[in-house]
Amino acid sequence: MSRTETTLGRTALGVSRLGLGLAAIGRPAYINLGRAHDLPAARTPAALYRRTVELLDAARAAGIRYLDVARSYGRAEEFLARWLAERGVSPGTLTVGSKWGYRYTADWALDAPVHEQKELSRARFAQQLGESRTHLGPHLALYQIHSATAESGCLEDASLLTALVAARRAGAYRAVGLTLSGPTSARALALARTARVDGEQVFDVVQATFNCLEPSLATALAEAHAAGFGVIAKEVFANGRLTDANARPEDASLVRSLRAAAAAHGCTVDQLALAFVLSHPFVDVALSGAVTTAQLASHTSVVALALDDDTRARLAALAEAPALYWETRARLPWS
Ligand SMILES: NC(=O)c1ccc[n+]([C@@H]2O[C@H](COP(=O)([O-])OP(=O)(O)OC[C@H]3O[C@@H](n4cnc5c(N)ncnc54)[C@H](OP(=O)(O)O)[C@@H]3O)[C@@H](O)[C@H]2O)c1
């Protein structure tokens, strides 16, 4: 197992420390900052599929072994399944994770009033597992509740938890996961860690927002990892705010600080942001949400970049109050 490879916690699922998520490329609209600049001019299904193929081919060539999709990412599952078939990738060669809970409602419209609708129920799980299996079949290794919150009640829903475990026992997938979202994520993780069905632990993997602007889950994730949970870091670039392309006036001083720290390290702002996340041993996989092969190449060149304690401290000092971070994210426009 090379330095850039590991397993997802206690699961035997082999992964690379850098993974690729398709949230920004599986559908025409999303919240990341520079889409007008970085996506194909015409965001037709054919054009986004071509871009997805370029990204997946480059990811595989760079040794990326974890791929992350969701039912709500438009046609991301379909695009991934088609690429896996066209490249003749046999199940288990790459580790594929998907998510259920949100339904894509935009019908490929850029200006849809609502892009996704959430329901964390047993019925939604059963329906979407069928859809995900239809696309991904035996490639589906990890199935995650999408943005599980304590308030939703799903983490204490005995009939749902029973169904999640039953499907794992039946081989529909190999690991059960949850993704977290919002300033109350630590509470949801604590509930997930204690969830049991007939004494059997329900959850194997947690996916959480973790970056130098929102590092507040570090302790909870480290404890979960020490207890055998797989840990996947998402929104490593804070949806584009932790990149040189961030032109938000409100972030001007942030970007100045990041550029100074990156220059001192001889790297770019996005590389520094990724190196910060990878410098935490409890992170099994950091997700790249790249939408261009140039962005992906910038990310894959980071895996070996070590940060000294001074730089880590400078980056940690940039942290925002979680409430402010999530308010800012909630205001990012779909474009
Ligand atoms: N609730 C959940 O479960 C959840 C939520 C969010 C994400 N995720 C997962 O995490 C993955 C990544 O998250 P994300 O895409 O939301 O956010 P992210 O990784 O923080 O941001 C990725 C975006 O940053 C910009 N970027 C990155 N490198 C760049 C560079 N070198 N130069 C310029 N811009 C650069 C690109 O946006 P532009 O090109 O548009 O500027 C890119 O799409 C997703 O694909 C998904 O798999 C899960």
Coordinates of C-alpha atoms and ligand atoms in Angstrom, one line a residue:
M1 CA 0.0 0.0 0.0
S2 CA 1.8 3.2 -1.2
R3 CA 1.8 6.5 0.8
T4 CA -0.9 7.8 -1.4
E5 CA -3.2 4.8 -0.8
T6 CA -5.1 3.6 2.3
T7 CA -8.3 1.9 3.3
L8 CA -11.6 3.7 4.4
G9 CA -11.3 3.2 8.1
R10 CA -12.1 -0.4 9.3
T11 CA -13.7 -1.2 5.9
A12 CA -11.5 -3.2 3.5
L13 CA -12.3 -0.6 0.8
G14 CA -9.0 0.5 -0.9
V15 CA -8.9 4.2 -1.6
S16 CA -6.4 6.9 -2.7
R17 CA -5.9 9.8 -0.3
L18 CA -7.2 12.1 -3.1
G19 CA -10.6 11.3 -4.5
L20 CA -12.8 12.8 -7.2
G21 CA -16.3 14.1 -6.6
L22 CA -18.7 14.8 -9.5
A23 CA -21.2 17.2 -7.8
A24 CA -20.0 20.1 -10.0
I25 CA -20.0 18.3 -13.3
G26 CA -23.0 15.9 -13.3
R27 CA -25.5 18.7 -13.7
P28 CA -25.5 22.2 -15.4
A29 CA -26.0 24.2 -12.2
Y30 CA -24.2 24.1 -8.8
I31 CA -22.9 26.6 -6.2
N32 CA -19.1 26.6 -6.9
L33 CA -17.7 30.0 -7.8
G34 CA -16.1 30.0 -11.2
R35 CA -18.5 27.9 -13.2
A36 CA -19.1 30.5 -15.9
H37 CA -15.3 30.5 -16.6
D38 CA -14.5 26.8 -16.1
L39 CA -17.4 24.8 -17.6
P40 CA -18.1 24.1 -21.3
A41 CA -20.0 27.1 -22.9
A42 CA -23.0 24.9 -23.7
R43 CA -23.8 22.7 -20.7
T44 CA -25.6 20.0 -22.6
P45 CA -25.6 16.4 -21.3
A46 CA -23.2 15.5 -24.1
A47 CA -20.8 18.3 -23.3
L48 CA -20.8 17.6 -19.6
Y49 CA -20.3 13.9 -20.3
R50 CA -17.3 14.6 -22.5
R51 CA -15.8 16.7 -19.7
T52 CA -16.6 14.0 -17.1
V53 CA -14.7 11.4 -19.3
E54 CA -11.7 13.8 -19.5
L55 CA -11.7 14.2 -15.7
L56 CA -12.2 10.4 -15.0
D57 CA -9.5 9.4 -17.4
A58 CA -7.1 11.9 -15.9
A59 CA -8.0 10.9 -12.4
R60 CA -7.4 7.2 -13.1
A61 CA -4.1 7.9 -14.8
A62 CA -3.1 9.8 -11.7
G63 CA -3.9 6.9 -9.4
I64 CA -7.2 8.2 -8.0
R65 CA -9.2 5.2 -6.7
Y66 CA -12.2 6.8 -4.9
L67 CA -15.0 8.4 -6.9
D68 CA -18.0 10.1 -5.2
V69 CA -21.4 10.7 -6.8
A70 CA -25.1 11.1 -5.6
R71 CA -28.6 10.6 -6.9
S72 CA -29.0 14.4 -6.7
Y73 CA -26.0 15.2 -8.9
G74 CA -28.1 15.2 -12.1
R75 CA -26.7 12.5 -14.3
A76 CA -23.5 11.9 -12.4
E77 CA -24.3 8.3 -11.6
E78 CA -25.2 7.6 -15.2
F79 CA -22.1 9.3 -16.5
L80 CA -19.9 7.4 -14.1
A81 CA -21.6 4.1 -15.0
R82 CA -21.2 4.7 -18.7
W83 CA -17.5 5.5 -18.3
L84 CA -16.9 2.4 -16.2
A85 CA -18.5 0.3 -18.9
E86 CA -16.7 2.0 -21.8
R87 CA -13.3 1.6 -20.0
G88 CA -14.1 -2.0 -19.0
V89 CA -13.3 -1.2 -15.3
S90 CA -14.2 -4.3 -13.3
P91 CA -16.0 -3.9 -10.0
G92 CA -13.6 -3.4 -7.0
T93 CA -10.8 -1.8 -9.2
L94 CA -12.0 1.6 -8.2
T95 CA -14.1 2.4 -5.0
V96 CA -17.3 4.1 -5.8
G97 CA -19.4 5.9 -3.2
S98 CA -22.9 7.4 -3.8
K99 CA -25.6 9.1 -1.8
W100 CA -29.3 8.9 -1.3
G101 CA -31.7 11.4 0.2
Y102 CA -31.9 14.2 -2.2
R103 CA -33.9 13.9 -5.5
Y104 CA -32.6 16.0 -8.5
T105 CA -35.6 18.3 -9.4
A106 CA -34.1 20.8 -11.9
D107 CA -34.6 18.7 -15.1
W108 CA -31.3 20.0 -16.4
A109 CA -32.4 23.7 -16.1
L110 CA -29.8 26.2 -15.0
D111 CA -32.4 28.6 -13.5
A112 CA -34.6 26.0 -11.8
P113 CA -36.3 27.5 -8.7
V114 CA -35.3 24.3 -6.8
H115 CA -32.5 22.0 -7.8
E116 CA -32.9 19.2 -5.2
Q117 CA -35.6 18.0 -2.8
K118 CA -34.6 16.1 0.4
E119 CA -36.3 13.2 2.2
L120 CA -34.4 11.0 4.6
S121 CA -37.0 8.2 4.9
R122 CA -36.9 4.4 4.5
A123 CA -39.1 4.8 1.4
R124 CA -36.7 7.3 -0.3
F125 CA -33.8 5.0 0.6
A126 CA -35.4 1.9 -0.9
Q127 CA -36.4 3.8 -4.1
Q128 CA -33.0 5.5 -4.6
L129 CA -31.0 2.3 -3.8
G130 CA -32.9 0.7 -6.7
E131 CA -32.0 3.6 -9.0
S132 CA -28.3 3.7 -7.9
R133 CA -28.0 -0.1 -8.3
T134 CA -29.5 0.2 -11.8
H135 CA -26.8 2.6 -12.8
L136 CA -23.8 1.3 -10.8
G137 CA -24.6 -2.3 -10.0
P138 CA -21.7 -4.1 -8.3
H139 CA -19.5 -1.0 -8.6
L140 CA -21.5 0.5 -5.7
A141 CA -19.3 0.0 -2.7
L142 CA -20.3 2.8 -0.3
Y143 CA -23.8 4.1 0.1
Q144 CA -24.2 7.3 2.2
I145 CA -27.1 9.2 3.7
H146 CA -26.9 12.6 2.0
S147 CA -26.5 15.5 4.5
A148 CA -27.8 13.6 7.5
T149 CA -28.6 16.0 10.4
A150 CA -29.6 15.2 14.0
E151 CA -32.7 17.3 13.5
S152 CA -33.9 15.1 10.6
G153 CA -34.4 12.2 13.0
C154 CA -33.0 9.7 10.4
L155 CA -30.1 8.7 12.7
E156 CA -32.6 7.5 15.3
D157 CA -35.2 6.0 12.8
A158 CA -35.0 2.2 13.7
S159 CA -36.8 1.1 10.5
L160 CA -34.4 3.0 8.3
L161 CA -31.3 1.9 10.2
T162 CA -32.5 -1.7 9.9
A163 CA -32.9 -1.3 6.2
L164 CA -29.4 0.2 5.8
V165 CA -27.9 -2.8 7.6
A166 CA -30.1 -5.3 5.8
A167 CA -29.0 -4.1 2.4
R168 CA -25.3 -4.3 3.5
R169 CA -25.8 -7.9 4.7
A170 CA -27.5 -8.6 1.3
G171 CA -24.5 -7.3 -0.6
A172 CA -26.2 -4.3 -2.2
Y173 CA -23.1 -2.4 -1.1
R174 CA -20.1 -3.0 1.2
A175 CA -20.2 0.0 3.5
V176 CA -22.8 2.3 5.0
G177 CA -22.0 6.0 5.3
L178 CA -23.4 9.4 6.1
T179 CA -22.4 12.8 4.9
L180 CA -22.7 15.8 7.2
S181 CA -23.7 19.4 6.5
G182 CA -24.2 22.5 8.6
P183 CA -23.0 23.8 11.9
T184 CA -24.6 21.0 13.9
S185 CA -22.6 18.2 12.2
A186 CA -20.8 17.1 15.4
R187 CA -24.2 16.1 16.9
A188 CA -25.1 14.1 13.9
L189 CA -21.7 12.3 13.9
A190 CA -22.2 11.5 17.6
L191 CA -25.6 9.9 16.9
A192 CA -24.1 8.0 14.0
R193 CA -21.3 6.6 16.1
T194 CA -23.8 5.0 18.5
A195 CA -26.3 3.7 16.0
R196 CA -26.7 -0.1 16.3
V197 CA -29.1 -2.8 14.8
D198 CA -29.1 -6.0 16.8
G199 CA -25.8 -4.9 18.3
E200 CA -24.3 -4.4 14.8
Q201 CA -22.7 -1.0 14.1
V202 CA -24.7 0.7 11.4
F203 CA -22.2 3.3 10.0
D204 CA -18.7 2.6 8.6
V205 CA -17.8 5.9 7.0
V206 CA -18.4 9.6 7.5
Q207 CA -18.0 12.3 4.8
A208 CA -17.7 15.9 6.3
T209 CA -16.8 19.4 5.2
F210 CA -13.3 20.0 6.5
N211 CA -11.0 22.8 5.3
C212 CA -9.0 25.6 6.8
L213 CA -12.0 27.9 6.9
E214 CA -14.2 25.3 8.6
P215 CA -11.9 23.0 10.6
S216 CA -14.3 22.7 13.6
L217 CA -15.0 19.0 13.2
A218 CA -11.3 18.0 13.5
T219 CA -11.5 16.5 17.0
A220 CA -14.8 14.7 16.3
L221 CA -13.4 13.2 13.1
A222 CA -10.2 12.2 14.7
E223 CA -12.1 10.4 17.4
A224 CA -14.4 8.7 14.9
H225 CA -11.3 7.6 12.8
A226 CA -9.6 6.2 15.9
A227 CA -12.7 4.2 16.5
G228 CA -12.4 2.7 13.0
F229 CA -14.6 5.0 10.9
G230 CA -13.5 5.9 7.4
V231 CA -13.2 9.7 7.0
I232 CA -13.8 11.5 3.7
A233 CA -13.2 15.3 3.6
K234 CA -15.4 17.3 1.3
E235 CA -15.5 20.9 0.2
V236 CA -11.7 21.1 0.7
F237 CA -11.7 24.3 -1.5
A238 CA -14.8 25.7 0.2
N239 CA -16.6 25.7 -3.1
G240 CA -13.8 27.7 -4.8
R241 CA -13.3 30.3 -2.0
L242 CA -9.9 28.6 -1.2
T243 CA -8.5 29.1 -4.7
D244 CA -6.7 31.9 -6.6
A245 CA -9.9 32.2 -8.7
N246 CA -11.9 33.5 -5.7
A247 CA -12.9 37.1 -6.7
R248 CA -15.5 37.6 -4.0
P249 CA -15.0 41.1 -2.6
E250 CA -15.8 39.9 0.9
D251 CA -12.9 37.4 0.6
A252 CA -10.3 39.9 -0.6
S253 CA -8.2 39.9 2.6
L254 CA -8.6 36.1 3.0
V255 CA -7.2 35.6 -0.6
R256 CA -4.3 38.0 0.2
S257 CA -3.4 35.9 3.2
L258 CA -3.7 32.7 1.3
R259 CA -1.6 33.9 -1.6
A260 CA 1.1 35.1 0.8
A261 CA 1.2 31.7 2.6
A262 CA 1.1 29.8 -0.8
A263 CA 4.0 31.9 -2.2
A264 CA 6.1 31.2 0.9
H265 CA 5.5 27.5 0.1
G266 CA 6.1 27.7 -3.6
C267 CA 2.6 26.5 -4.4
T268 CA -0.9 27.8 -5.4
V269 CA -3.7 28.6 -3.1
D270 CA -5.8 25.5 -4.0
Q271 CA -2.7 23.3 -3.4
L272 CA -2.1 24.9 0.0
A273 CA -5.8 24.3 0.9
L274 CA -5.6 20.6 -0.1
A275 CA -2.2 20.1 1.7
F276 CA -3.8 21.5 4.9
V277 CA -6.5 18.8 4.8
L278 CA -4.2 16.0 3.8
S279 CA -1.8 16.9 6.7
H280 CA -4.5 15.6 9.1
P281 CA -3.9 11.8 9.5
F282 CA -7.5 11.1 10.3
V283 CA -8.5 12.1 6.7
D284 CA -8.5 8.9 4.6
V285 CA -9.7 10.7 1.5
A286 CA -9.8 14.4 0.5
L287 CA -12.2 15.0 -2.4
S288 CA -11.2 17.1 -5.4
G289 CA -14.3 18.8 -6.9
A290 CA -12.3 19.7 -10.0
V291 CA -14.2 20.6 -13.1
T292 CA -11.2 21.0 -15.4
T293 CA -8.2 18.6 -15.9
A294 CA -5.9 21.6 -15.1
Q295 CA -7.6 21.9 -11.7
L296 CA -7.3 18.2 -11.2
A297 CA -3.6 18.2 -12.2
S298 CA -3.0 21.0 -9.7
H299 CA -4.6 18.8 -7.0
T300 CA -2.9 15.5 -7.8
S301 CA 0.5 17.3 -7.6
V302 CA -0.2 18.1 -3.9
V303 CA -0.4 14.6 -2.3
A304 CA 3.3 14.8 -1.3
L305 CA 3.4 18.4 -0.2
A306 CA 4.2 18.6 3.5
L307 CA 3.2 21.7 5.6
D308 CA 5.4 22.9 8.4
D309 CA 3.7 23.7 11.7
D310 CA 4.0 27.4 11.2
T311 CA 2.0 27.3 8.0
R312 CA -0.6 24.9 9.5
A313 CA -1.0 27.4 12.3
R314 CA -1.3 30.4 9.9
L315 CA -4.0 28.5 7.9
A316 CA -5.9 27.4 11.0
A317 CA -6.0 31.0 12.1
L318 CA -8.1 31.8 9.0
A319 CA -10.9 29.6 10.4
E320 CA -14.4 31.2 10.4
A321 CA -17.1 30.7 13.0
P322 CA -19.0 27.7 11.8
A323 CA -22.3 29.6 11.7
L324 CA -20.7 32.3 9.5
Y325 CA -19.1 29.7 7.2
W326 CA -22.4 27.9 6.6
E327 CA -24.4 31.1 6.2
T328 CA -21.9 32.2 3.5
R329 CA -22.2 28.8 1.8
A330 CA -26.0 29.0 1.9
R331 CA -25.8 32.3 0.1
L332 CA -23.6 31.1 -2.8
P333 CA -25.8 31.3 -5.9
W334 CA -26.6 28.3 -8.2
S335 CA -25.0 29.1 -11.5
Ligands
LIG1 N1 -23.4 17.1 1.5 C1 -22.6 16.4 0.8 O1 -22.6 15.2 0.9 C2 -21.6 17.1 -0.1 C3 -21.6 18.5 -0.3 C4 -20.6 19.1 -1.1 C5 -19.7 18.3 -1.7 N2 -19.7 16.9 -1.6 C6 -18.7 16.1 -2.3 O2 -17.4 16.8 -2.3 C7 -17.0 17.0 -3.6 C8 -16.2 18.3 -3.7 O3 -17.0 19.4 -3.2 P1 -17.4 20.7 -4.0 O4 -17.1 20.6 -5.5 O5 -18.7 21.0 -3.5 O6 -16.4 21.8 -3.4 P2 -14.8 22.0 -3.4 O7 -14.1 20.8 -3.7 O8 -14.6 22.8 -2.2 O9 -14.7 23.1 -4.6 C9 -14.4 22.6 -5.9 C10 -14.4 23.8 -6.8 O10 -13.3 24.7 -6.5 C11 -12.8 25.3 -7.7 N3 -11.4 25.0 -7.9 C12 -10.8 24.0 -7.4 N4 -9.5 24.0 -7.8 C13 -9.3 25.1 -8.5 C14 -8.2 25.7 -9.1 N5 -7.0 25.1 -9.2 N6 -8.4 26.9 -9.8 C15 -9.7 27.4 -9.8 N7 -10.8 26.9 -9.2 C16 -10.6 25.8 -8.6 C17 -13.7 24.7 -8.8 O11 -14.8 25.5 -9.0 P3 -15.1 26.4 -10.3 O12 -14.3 25.9 -11.4 O13 -16.5 26.3 -10.5 O14 -14.6 27.7 -9.8 C18 -14.1 23.4 -8.3 O15 -15.3 22.9 -8.8 C19 -18.2 17.0 -4.4 O16 -18.0 16.7 -5.8 C20 -19.0 15.9 -3.7 O17 -18.5 14.6 -4.1 C21 -20.6 16.3 -0.8

